Coordinates of C-alpha atoms in Angstrom, one line a residue:
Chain V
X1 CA 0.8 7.3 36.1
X2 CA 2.9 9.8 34.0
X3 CA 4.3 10.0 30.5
X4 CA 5.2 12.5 28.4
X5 CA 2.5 13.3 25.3
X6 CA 3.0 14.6 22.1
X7 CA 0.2 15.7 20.8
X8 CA 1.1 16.1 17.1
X9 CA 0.7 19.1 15.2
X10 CA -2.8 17.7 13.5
X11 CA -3.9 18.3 17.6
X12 CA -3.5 22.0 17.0
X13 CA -5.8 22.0 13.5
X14 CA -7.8 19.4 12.0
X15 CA -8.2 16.6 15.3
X16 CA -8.5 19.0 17.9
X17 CA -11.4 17.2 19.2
X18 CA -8.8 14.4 19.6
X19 CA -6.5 16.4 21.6
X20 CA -9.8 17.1 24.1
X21 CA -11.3 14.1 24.1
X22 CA -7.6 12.2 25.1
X23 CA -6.8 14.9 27.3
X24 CA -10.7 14.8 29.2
X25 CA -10.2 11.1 29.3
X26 CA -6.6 10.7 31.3
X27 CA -7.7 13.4 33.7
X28 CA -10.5 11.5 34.4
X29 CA -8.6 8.2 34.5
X30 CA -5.9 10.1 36.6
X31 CA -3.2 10.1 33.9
X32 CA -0.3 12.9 33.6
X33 CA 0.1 13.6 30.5
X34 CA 3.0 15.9 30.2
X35 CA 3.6 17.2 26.9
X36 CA 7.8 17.9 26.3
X37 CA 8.2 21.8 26.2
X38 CA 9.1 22.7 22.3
X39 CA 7.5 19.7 20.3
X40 CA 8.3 19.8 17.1
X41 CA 6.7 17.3 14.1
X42 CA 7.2 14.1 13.5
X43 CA 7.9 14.7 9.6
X44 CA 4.5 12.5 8.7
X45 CA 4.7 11.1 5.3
X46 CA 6.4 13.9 3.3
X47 CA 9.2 13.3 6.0
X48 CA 9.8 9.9 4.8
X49 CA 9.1 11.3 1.0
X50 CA 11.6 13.0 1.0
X51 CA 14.8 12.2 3.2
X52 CA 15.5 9.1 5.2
X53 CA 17.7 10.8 7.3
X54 CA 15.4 13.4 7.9
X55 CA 12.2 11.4 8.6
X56 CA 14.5 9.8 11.3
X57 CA 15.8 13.0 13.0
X58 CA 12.3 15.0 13.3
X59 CA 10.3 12.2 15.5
X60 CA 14.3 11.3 17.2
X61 CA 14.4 14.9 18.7
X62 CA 11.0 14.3 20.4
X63 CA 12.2 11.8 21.6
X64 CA 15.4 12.7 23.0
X65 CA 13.2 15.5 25.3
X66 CA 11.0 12.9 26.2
X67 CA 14.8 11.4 27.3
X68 CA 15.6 13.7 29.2
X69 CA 12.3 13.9 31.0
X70 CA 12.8 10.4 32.5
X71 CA 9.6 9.5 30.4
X72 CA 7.9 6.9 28.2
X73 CA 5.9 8.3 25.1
X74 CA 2.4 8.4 24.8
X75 CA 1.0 9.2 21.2
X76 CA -2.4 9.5 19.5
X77 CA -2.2 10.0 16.2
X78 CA -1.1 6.7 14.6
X79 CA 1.3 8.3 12.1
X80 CA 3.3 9.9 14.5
X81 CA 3.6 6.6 16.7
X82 CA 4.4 5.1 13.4
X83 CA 7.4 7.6 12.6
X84 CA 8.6 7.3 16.1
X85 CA 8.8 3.5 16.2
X86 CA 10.7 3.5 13.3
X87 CA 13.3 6.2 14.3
X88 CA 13.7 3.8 17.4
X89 CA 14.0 0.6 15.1
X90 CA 16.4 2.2 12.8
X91 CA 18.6 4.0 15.6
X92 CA 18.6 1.1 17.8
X93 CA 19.5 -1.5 14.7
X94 CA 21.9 0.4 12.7
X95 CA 24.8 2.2 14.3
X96 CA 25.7 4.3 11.8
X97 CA 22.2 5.6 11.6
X98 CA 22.8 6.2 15.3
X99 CA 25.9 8.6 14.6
X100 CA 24.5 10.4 11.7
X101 CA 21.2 10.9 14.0
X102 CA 23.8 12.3 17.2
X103 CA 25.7 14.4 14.6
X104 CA 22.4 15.9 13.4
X105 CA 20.8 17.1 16.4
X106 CA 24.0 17.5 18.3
X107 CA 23.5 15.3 21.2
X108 CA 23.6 11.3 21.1
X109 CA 19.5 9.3 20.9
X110 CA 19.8 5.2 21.8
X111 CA 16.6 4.7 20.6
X112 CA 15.3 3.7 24.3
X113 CA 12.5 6.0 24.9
X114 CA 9.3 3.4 25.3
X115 CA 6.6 4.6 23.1
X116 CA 2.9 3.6 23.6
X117 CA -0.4 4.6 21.8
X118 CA -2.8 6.1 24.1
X119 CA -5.1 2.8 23.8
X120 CA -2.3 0.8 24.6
X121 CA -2.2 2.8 27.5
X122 CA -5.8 2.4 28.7
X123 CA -5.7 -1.5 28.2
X124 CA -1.9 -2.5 29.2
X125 CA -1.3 0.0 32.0
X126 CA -4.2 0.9 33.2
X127 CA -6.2 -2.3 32.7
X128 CA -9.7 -4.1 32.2
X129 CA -10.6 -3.7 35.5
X130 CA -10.2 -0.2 36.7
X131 CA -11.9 1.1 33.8
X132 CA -14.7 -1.1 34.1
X133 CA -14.6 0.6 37.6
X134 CA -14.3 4.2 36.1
X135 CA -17.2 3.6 34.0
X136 CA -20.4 5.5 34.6
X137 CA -22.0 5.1 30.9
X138 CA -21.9 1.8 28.8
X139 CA -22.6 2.2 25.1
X140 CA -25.5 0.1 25.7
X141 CA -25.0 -2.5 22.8
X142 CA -24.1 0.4 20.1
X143 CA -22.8 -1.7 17.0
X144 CA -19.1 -0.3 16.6
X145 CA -16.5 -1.1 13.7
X146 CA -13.2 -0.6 14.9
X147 CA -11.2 0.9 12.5
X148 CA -7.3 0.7 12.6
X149 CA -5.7 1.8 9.6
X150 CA -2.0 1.0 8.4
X151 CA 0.7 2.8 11.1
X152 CA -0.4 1.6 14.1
X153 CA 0.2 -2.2 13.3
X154 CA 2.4 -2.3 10.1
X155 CA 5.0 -3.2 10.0
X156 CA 4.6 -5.5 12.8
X157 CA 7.9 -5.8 13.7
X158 CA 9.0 -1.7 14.4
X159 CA 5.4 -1.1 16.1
X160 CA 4.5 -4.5 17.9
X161 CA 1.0 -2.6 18.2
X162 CA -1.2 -5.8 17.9
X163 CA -2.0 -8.5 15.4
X164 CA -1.5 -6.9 12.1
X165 CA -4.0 -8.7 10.0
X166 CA -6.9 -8.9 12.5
X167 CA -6.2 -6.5 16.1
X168 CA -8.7 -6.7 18.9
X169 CA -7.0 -3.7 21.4
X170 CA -10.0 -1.2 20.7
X171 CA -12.4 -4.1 19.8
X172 CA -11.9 -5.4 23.4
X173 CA -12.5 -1.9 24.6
X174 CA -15.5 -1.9 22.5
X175 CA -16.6 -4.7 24.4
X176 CA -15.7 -3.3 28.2
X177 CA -17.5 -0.1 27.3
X178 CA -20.6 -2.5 26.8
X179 CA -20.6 -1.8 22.9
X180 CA -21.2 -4.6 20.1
X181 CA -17.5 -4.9 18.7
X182 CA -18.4 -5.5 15.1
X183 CA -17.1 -8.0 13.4
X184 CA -15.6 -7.1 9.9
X185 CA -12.9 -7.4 7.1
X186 CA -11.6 -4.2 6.6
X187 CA -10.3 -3.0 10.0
X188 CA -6.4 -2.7 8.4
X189 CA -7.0 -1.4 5.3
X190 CA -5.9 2.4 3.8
X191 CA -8.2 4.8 3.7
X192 CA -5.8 7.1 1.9
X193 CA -3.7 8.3 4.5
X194 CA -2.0 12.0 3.5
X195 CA -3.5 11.9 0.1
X196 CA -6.0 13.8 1.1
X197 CA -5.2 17.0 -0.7
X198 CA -3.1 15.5 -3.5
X199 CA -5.1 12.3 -4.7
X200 CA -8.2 13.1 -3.4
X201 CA -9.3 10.2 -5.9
X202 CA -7.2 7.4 -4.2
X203 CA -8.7 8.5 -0.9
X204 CA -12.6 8.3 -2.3
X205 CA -12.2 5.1 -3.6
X206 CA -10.4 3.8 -0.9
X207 CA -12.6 5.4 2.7
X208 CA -15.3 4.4 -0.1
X209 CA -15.2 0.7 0.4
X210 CA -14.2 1.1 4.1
X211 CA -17.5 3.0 5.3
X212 CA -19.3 0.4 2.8
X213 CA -18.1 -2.6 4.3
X214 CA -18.9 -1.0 7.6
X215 CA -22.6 -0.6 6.7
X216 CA -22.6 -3.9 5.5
X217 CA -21.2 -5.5 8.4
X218 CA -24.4 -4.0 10.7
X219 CA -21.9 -0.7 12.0
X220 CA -23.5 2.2 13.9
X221 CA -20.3 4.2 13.7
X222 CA -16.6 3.2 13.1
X223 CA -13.9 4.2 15.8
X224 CA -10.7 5.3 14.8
X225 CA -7.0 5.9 16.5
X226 CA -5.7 8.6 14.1
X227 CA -6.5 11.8 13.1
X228 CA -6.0 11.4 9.0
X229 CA -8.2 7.9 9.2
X230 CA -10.7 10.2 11.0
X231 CA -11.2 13.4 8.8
X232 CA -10.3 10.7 5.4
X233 CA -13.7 8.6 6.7
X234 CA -16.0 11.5 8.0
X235 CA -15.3 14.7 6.3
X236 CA -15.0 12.6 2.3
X237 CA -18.2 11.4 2.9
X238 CA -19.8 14.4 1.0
X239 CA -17.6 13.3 -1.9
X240 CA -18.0 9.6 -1.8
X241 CA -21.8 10.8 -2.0
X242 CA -21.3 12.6 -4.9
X243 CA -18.3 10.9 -6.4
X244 CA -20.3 7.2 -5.9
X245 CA -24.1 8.0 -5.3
X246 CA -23.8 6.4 -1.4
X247 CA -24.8 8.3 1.4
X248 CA -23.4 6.2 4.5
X249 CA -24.1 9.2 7.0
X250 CA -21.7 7.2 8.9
X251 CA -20.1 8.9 12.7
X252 CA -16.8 8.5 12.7
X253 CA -15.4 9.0 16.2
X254 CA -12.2 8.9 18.1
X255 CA -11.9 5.5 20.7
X256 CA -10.9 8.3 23.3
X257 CA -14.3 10.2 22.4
X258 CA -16.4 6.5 23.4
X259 CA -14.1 6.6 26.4
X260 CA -14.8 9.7 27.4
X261 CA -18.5 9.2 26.9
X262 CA -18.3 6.0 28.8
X263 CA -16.5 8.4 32.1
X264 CA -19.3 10.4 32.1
X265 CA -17.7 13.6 30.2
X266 CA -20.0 15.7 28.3
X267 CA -19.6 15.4 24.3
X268 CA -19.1 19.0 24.2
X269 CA -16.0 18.5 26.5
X270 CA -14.7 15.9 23.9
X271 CA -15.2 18.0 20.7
X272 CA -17.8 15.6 19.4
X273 CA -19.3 18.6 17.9
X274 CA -16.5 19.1 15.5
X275 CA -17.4 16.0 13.5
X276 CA -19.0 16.8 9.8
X277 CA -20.9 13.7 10.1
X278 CA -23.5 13.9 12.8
X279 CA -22.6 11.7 16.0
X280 CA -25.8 12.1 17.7
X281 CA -27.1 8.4 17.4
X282 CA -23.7 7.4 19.2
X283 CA -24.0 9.8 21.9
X284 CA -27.9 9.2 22.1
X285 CA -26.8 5.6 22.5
X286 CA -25.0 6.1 26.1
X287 CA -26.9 4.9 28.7
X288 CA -26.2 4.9 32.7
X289 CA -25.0 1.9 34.2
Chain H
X1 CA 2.8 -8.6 -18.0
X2 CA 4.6 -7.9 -21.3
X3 CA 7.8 -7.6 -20.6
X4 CA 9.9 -5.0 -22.9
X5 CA 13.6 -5.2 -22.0
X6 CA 15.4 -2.2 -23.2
X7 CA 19.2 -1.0 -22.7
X8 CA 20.2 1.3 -20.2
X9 CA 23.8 2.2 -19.2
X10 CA 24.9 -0.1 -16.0
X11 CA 26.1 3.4 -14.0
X12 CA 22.9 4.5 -13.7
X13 CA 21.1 1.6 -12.8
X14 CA 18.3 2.0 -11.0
X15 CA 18.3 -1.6 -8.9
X16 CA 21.0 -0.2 -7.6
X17 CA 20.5 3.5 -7.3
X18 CA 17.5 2.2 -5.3
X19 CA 19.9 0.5 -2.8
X20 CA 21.8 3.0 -2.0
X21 CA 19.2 5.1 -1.3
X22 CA 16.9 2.6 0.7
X23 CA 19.8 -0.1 1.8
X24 CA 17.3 -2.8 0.4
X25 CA 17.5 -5.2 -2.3
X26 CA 14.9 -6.5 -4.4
X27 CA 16.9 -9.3 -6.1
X28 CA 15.6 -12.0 -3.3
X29 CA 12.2 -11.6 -4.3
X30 CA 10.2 -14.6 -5.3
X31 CA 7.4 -13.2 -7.6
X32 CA 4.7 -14.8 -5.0
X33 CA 2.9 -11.6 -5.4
X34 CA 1.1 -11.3 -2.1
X35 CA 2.3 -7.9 -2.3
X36 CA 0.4 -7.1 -4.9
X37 CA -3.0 -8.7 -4.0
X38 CA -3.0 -6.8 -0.8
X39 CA -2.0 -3.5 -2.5
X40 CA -5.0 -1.1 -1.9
X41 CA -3.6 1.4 -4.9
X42 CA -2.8 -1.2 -7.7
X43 CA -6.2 -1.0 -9.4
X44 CA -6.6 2.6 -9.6
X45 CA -2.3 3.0 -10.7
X46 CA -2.5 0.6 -12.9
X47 CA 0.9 -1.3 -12.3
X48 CA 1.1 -3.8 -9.2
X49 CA 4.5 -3.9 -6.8
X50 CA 5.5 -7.1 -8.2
X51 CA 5.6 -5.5 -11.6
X52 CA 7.8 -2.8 -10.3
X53 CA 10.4 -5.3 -8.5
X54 CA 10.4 -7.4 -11.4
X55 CA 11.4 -4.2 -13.7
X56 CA 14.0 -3.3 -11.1
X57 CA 15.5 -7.1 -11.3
X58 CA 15.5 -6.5 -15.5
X59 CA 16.9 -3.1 -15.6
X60 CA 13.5 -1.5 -17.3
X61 CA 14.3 1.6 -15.4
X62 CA 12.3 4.5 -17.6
X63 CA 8.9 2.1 -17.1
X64 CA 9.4 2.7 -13.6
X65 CA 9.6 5.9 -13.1
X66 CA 7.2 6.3 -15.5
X67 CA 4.5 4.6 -13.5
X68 CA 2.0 6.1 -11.4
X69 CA 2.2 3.6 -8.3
X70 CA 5.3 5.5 -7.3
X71 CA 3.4 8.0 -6.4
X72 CA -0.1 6.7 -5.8
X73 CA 1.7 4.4 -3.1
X74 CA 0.0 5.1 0.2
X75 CA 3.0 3.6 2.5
X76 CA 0.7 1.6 4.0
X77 CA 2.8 -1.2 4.0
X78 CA 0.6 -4.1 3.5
X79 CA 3.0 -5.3 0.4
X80 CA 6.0 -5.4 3.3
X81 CA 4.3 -6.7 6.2
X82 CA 3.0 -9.7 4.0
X83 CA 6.3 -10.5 2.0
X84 CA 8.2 -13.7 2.6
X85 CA 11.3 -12.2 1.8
X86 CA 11.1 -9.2 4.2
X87 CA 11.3 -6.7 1.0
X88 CA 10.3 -3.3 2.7
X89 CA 8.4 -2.1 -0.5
X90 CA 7.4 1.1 1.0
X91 CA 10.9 2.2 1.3
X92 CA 12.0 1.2 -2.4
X93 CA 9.0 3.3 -3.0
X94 CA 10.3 6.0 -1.0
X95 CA 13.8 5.7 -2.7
X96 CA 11.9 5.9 -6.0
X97 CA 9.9 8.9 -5.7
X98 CA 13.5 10.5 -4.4
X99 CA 15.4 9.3 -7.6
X100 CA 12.0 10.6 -10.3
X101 CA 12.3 14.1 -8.3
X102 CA 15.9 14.2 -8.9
X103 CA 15.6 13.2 -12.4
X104 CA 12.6 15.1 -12.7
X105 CA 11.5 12.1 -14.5
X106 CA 7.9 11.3 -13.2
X107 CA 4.3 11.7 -14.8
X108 CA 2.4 12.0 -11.5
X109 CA -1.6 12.7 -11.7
X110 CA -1.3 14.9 -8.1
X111 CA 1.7 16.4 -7.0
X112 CA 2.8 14.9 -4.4
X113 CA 6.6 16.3 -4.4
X114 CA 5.3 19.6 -4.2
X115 CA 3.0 18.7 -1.6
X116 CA 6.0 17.4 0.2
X117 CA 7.9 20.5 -0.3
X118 CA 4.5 22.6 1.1
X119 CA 4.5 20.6 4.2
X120 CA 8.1 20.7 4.8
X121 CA 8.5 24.5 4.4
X122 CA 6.1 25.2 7.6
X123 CA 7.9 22.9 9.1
X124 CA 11.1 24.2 8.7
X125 CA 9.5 27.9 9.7
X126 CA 7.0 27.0 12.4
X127 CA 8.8 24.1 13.6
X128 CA 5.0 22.4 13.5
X129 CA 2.9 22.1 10.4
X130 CA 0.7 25.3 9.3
X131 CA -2.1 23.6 7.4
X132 CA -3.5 26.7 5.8
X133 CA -0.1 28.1 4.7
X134 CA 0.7 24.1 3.1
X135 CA -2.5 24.1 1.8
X136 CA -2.0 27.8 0.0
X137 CA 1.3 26.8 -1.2
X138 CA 0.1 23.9 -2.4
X139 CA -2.8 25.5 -4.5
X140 CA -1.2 28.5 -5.9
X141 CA 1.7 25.5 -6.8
X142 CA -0.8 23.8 -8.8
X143 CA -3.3 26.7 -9.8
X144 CA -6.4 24.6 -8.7
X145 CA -7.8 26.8 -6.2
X146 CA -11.5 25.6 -6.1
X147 CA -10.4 21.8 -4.8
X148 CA -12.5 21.6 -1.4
X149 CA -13.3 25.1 -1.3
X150 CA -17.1 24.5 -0.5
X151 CA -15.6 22.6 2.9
X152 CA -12.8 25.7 4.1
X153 CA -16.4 27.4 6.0
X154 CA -18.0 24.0 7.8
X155 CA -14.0 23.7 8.9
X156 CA -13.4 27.5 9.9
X157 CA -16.8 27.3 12.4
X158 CA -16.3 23.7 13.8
X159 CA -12.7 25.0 14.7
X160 CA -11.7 21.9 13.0
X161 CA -8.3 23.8 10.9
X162 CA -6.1 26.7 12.8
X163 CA -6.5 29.8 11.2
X164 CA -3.1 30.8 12.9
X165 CA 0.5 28.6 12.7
X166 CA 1.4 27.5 16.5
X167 CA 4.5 29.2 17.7
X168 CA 5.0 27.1 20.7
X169 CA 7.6 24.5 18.9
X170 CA 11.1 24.6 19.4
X171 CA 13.3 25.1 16.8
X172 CA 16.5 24.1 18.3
X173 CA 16.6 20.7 16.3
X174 CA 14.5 21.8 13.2
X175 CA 17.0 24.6 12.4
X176 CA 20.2 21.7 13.0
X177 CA 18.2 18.9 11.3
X178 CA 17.1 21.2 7.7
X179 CA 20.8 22.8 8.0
X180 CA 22.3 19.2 7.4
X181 CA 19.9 17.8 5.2
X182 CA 20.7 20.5 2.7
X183 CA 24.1 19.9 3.5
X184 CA 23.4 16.3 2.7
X185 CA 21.3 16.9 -0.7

């Protein structure tokens, strides 16, 4: 199984545990990932900010060397997969788009590369049964909330992720990795996205009543696809405790590190010790068998 | 809502200033609100996406750009994935925010543009985002240097920022790309 894999610049700086832990996990798993030589960003949200037209050439020049390597897309980080699906959408709906986008970069895009999340590889292509196979670890009944943010399943229509108001992709992988897929409300909701630096407020409030509802609903730790979800939820927590008076001490961790855990890979291997919020009671959880 | 109508010349009308920029029109919406019930920023901003549409539709264009949900909007497009009418709020957002910068008409609480501009500029020289150099431009932009401060050493020792920009992205495209946006602009 190969695809190309673009990593996304937050893989270099604040979620390179996420680059380990998804790179530990398809060698393991006996996926090539193949990362296009060059990658540039995806343009994010300031991308979109600013410039249609721009926020559609940046992630449409991955994609082109993706192209010409004969190879779908695998992505991580849910705001790149985001940007990505809508340069497709917008190449592949509106011709003139198309032309401006060929005129851009020089050379014409048809919006046809196939572009998958990495969990969408484990479940879809690899499937249910060969990593029930693979796995050496279960997570022995660990209570997880499932955390999916905005970009990987809005809007439903350009990413065709899962169900947008309630998905069940990592919950079912919860649930193969012998982990209690919680059930709660606030799986889709913001948690402040790019914010971070800018409205540090918005973010608060908002990862605030995310990791609350996530105690409430009986969570051990929340599991999260993307890199901004991840550092929004784990490393605001020191603010939300002075900001609100609520210390959640809440481990935020990557699916791919619970999968990785589940293979047998050490948590050092995975970055687990990157996280600001201790993830010891989820790797103390792991059990053989 | 009280609604104020006031005069404003039809050339520069933002409704459709806004579809121009964004190709979409907010004239089919129906006022059922959903968008605004499920918007996770409308408390905090003060103003709810409905409002905004409905002040598109009546032409109350300095309100708009006056109000802080253009900028406090996440894009995380709860307001378009719920709308009956397939009105891609994010985007008029988008094509707001565009139109305020250009008219440097916008009482933001953070500043996002110059966040934007931060981000973009180690883009355009690294090809790849430098978070340190975006986060330095952004500070001395706005003169508050102390904002997370107390986390920059927990960050340096977990390895969890780069200290260094990557050099490893190819600028072919991001060269072509920013030459014809400016080009554009």
């Amino acid at each position: 199984m190969k695809y190309a894999y673009y990593p996304g610049c937050s893989a270099e700086s604040t979620a390179r545990d996420q680059y380990m832990s998804v790179n530990e996990v398809a060698k393991a798993l006996g996926i090539e990932l193949i990362e296009p030589k060059g990658w540039t960003c995806c343009g994010s949200t300031p991308g979109h900010h600013t410039d249609k037209l721009l926020s559609i050439a940046l992630p449409a020049a991955n994609l082109l060397m993706a192209k010409k390597m004969g190879l779908d897309m695998v992505v991580f980080c849910a705001a790149c997969y985001n940007r990505m699906k809508v340069a497709n959408h917008e190449i592949k709906n509106n011709p003139e788009i198309r032309k401006e986008i060929a005129a851009t970069l020089g050379e014409d895009y048809d919006g046809s590369v196939k572009i998958h999340h990495f969990v969408e590889v484990l479940i879809k292509d690899i499937g249910i049964k060969k990593l029930q196979d693979a796995f050496t670890h279960s997570l022995d009944g660990l209570k997880v909330a499932s955390y999916y943010g905005c970009l990987l399943v809005r809007p439903k229509d350009v990413t065709n992720f899962d169900d947008p108001e309630n998905p069940i992709l990592m919950d079912s992988l919860v649930t193969i990795m012998g982990g209690e897929s919680v059930d709660w409300p606030h799986k889709v909701e913001c948690c402040g996205g790019g914010f971070a630096l800018t409205r540090t407020d918005i973010v608060v409030e908002l990862s605030n009543s995310i990791l609350s509802m996530a105690k409430t609903s009986g969570a051990q730790c929340v599991s999260v696809a993307c890199p901004m979800c991840q550092i929004n939820l784990d490393m605001r927590q020191s603010d939300i405790s002075k900001a609100k008076n609520k210390d959640y001490q809440m481990p935020v961790v990557y699916i791919s590190q619970l999968v990785g855990l589940c293979l047998g890979i050490s948590p050092e291997k995975l970055g687990m010790d990157k996280c600001v919020v201790s993830p010891k009671a989820v790797i103390e959880s792991v059990k053989v068998g | 809502m009280a609604v104020v109508i006031s005069k404003v010349k039809q050339k520069d009308n933002l409704l459709d200033a806004v579809r121009t920029i964004s190709g979409i029109d907010v004239r089919s919406c129906l006022q059922c609100k959903k968008c605004s019930n499920g918007c996770p920023v409308n408390t905090i901003a003060g103003t709810r996406p409905s409002e905004i549409i409905r002040q598109l539709q009546l032409s109350m264009d300095d309100k708009i750009l006056e109000s802080d949900l253009i900028w406090a909007c996440a894009s995380c497009e709860t307001c378009f994935s719920r709308c009956p009418m397939k009105i891609d709020m994010a985007a008029v957002m988008d094509a707001l925010r565009k139109i305020a910068v250009q008219k440097h008409d916008s009482r933001q609480k953070g500043n996002v543009h110059l966040f934007n501009k931060s981000f973009l500029k180690t883009v355009k020289m690294f090809g790849r985002t430098y978070d340190l150099g975006m986060i330095a431009a952004y500070k001395f932009g706005t003169a508050n240097y102390f904002q997370d401060t107390d986390k920059f050493p927990m960050m340096l020792k977990k390895g969890k920022i780069a200290l260094l920009p990557s050099f490893k992205g190819d600028k072919k495209f991001i060269k072509k790309i920013f030459a014809r946006k400016q080009v554009k602009n």
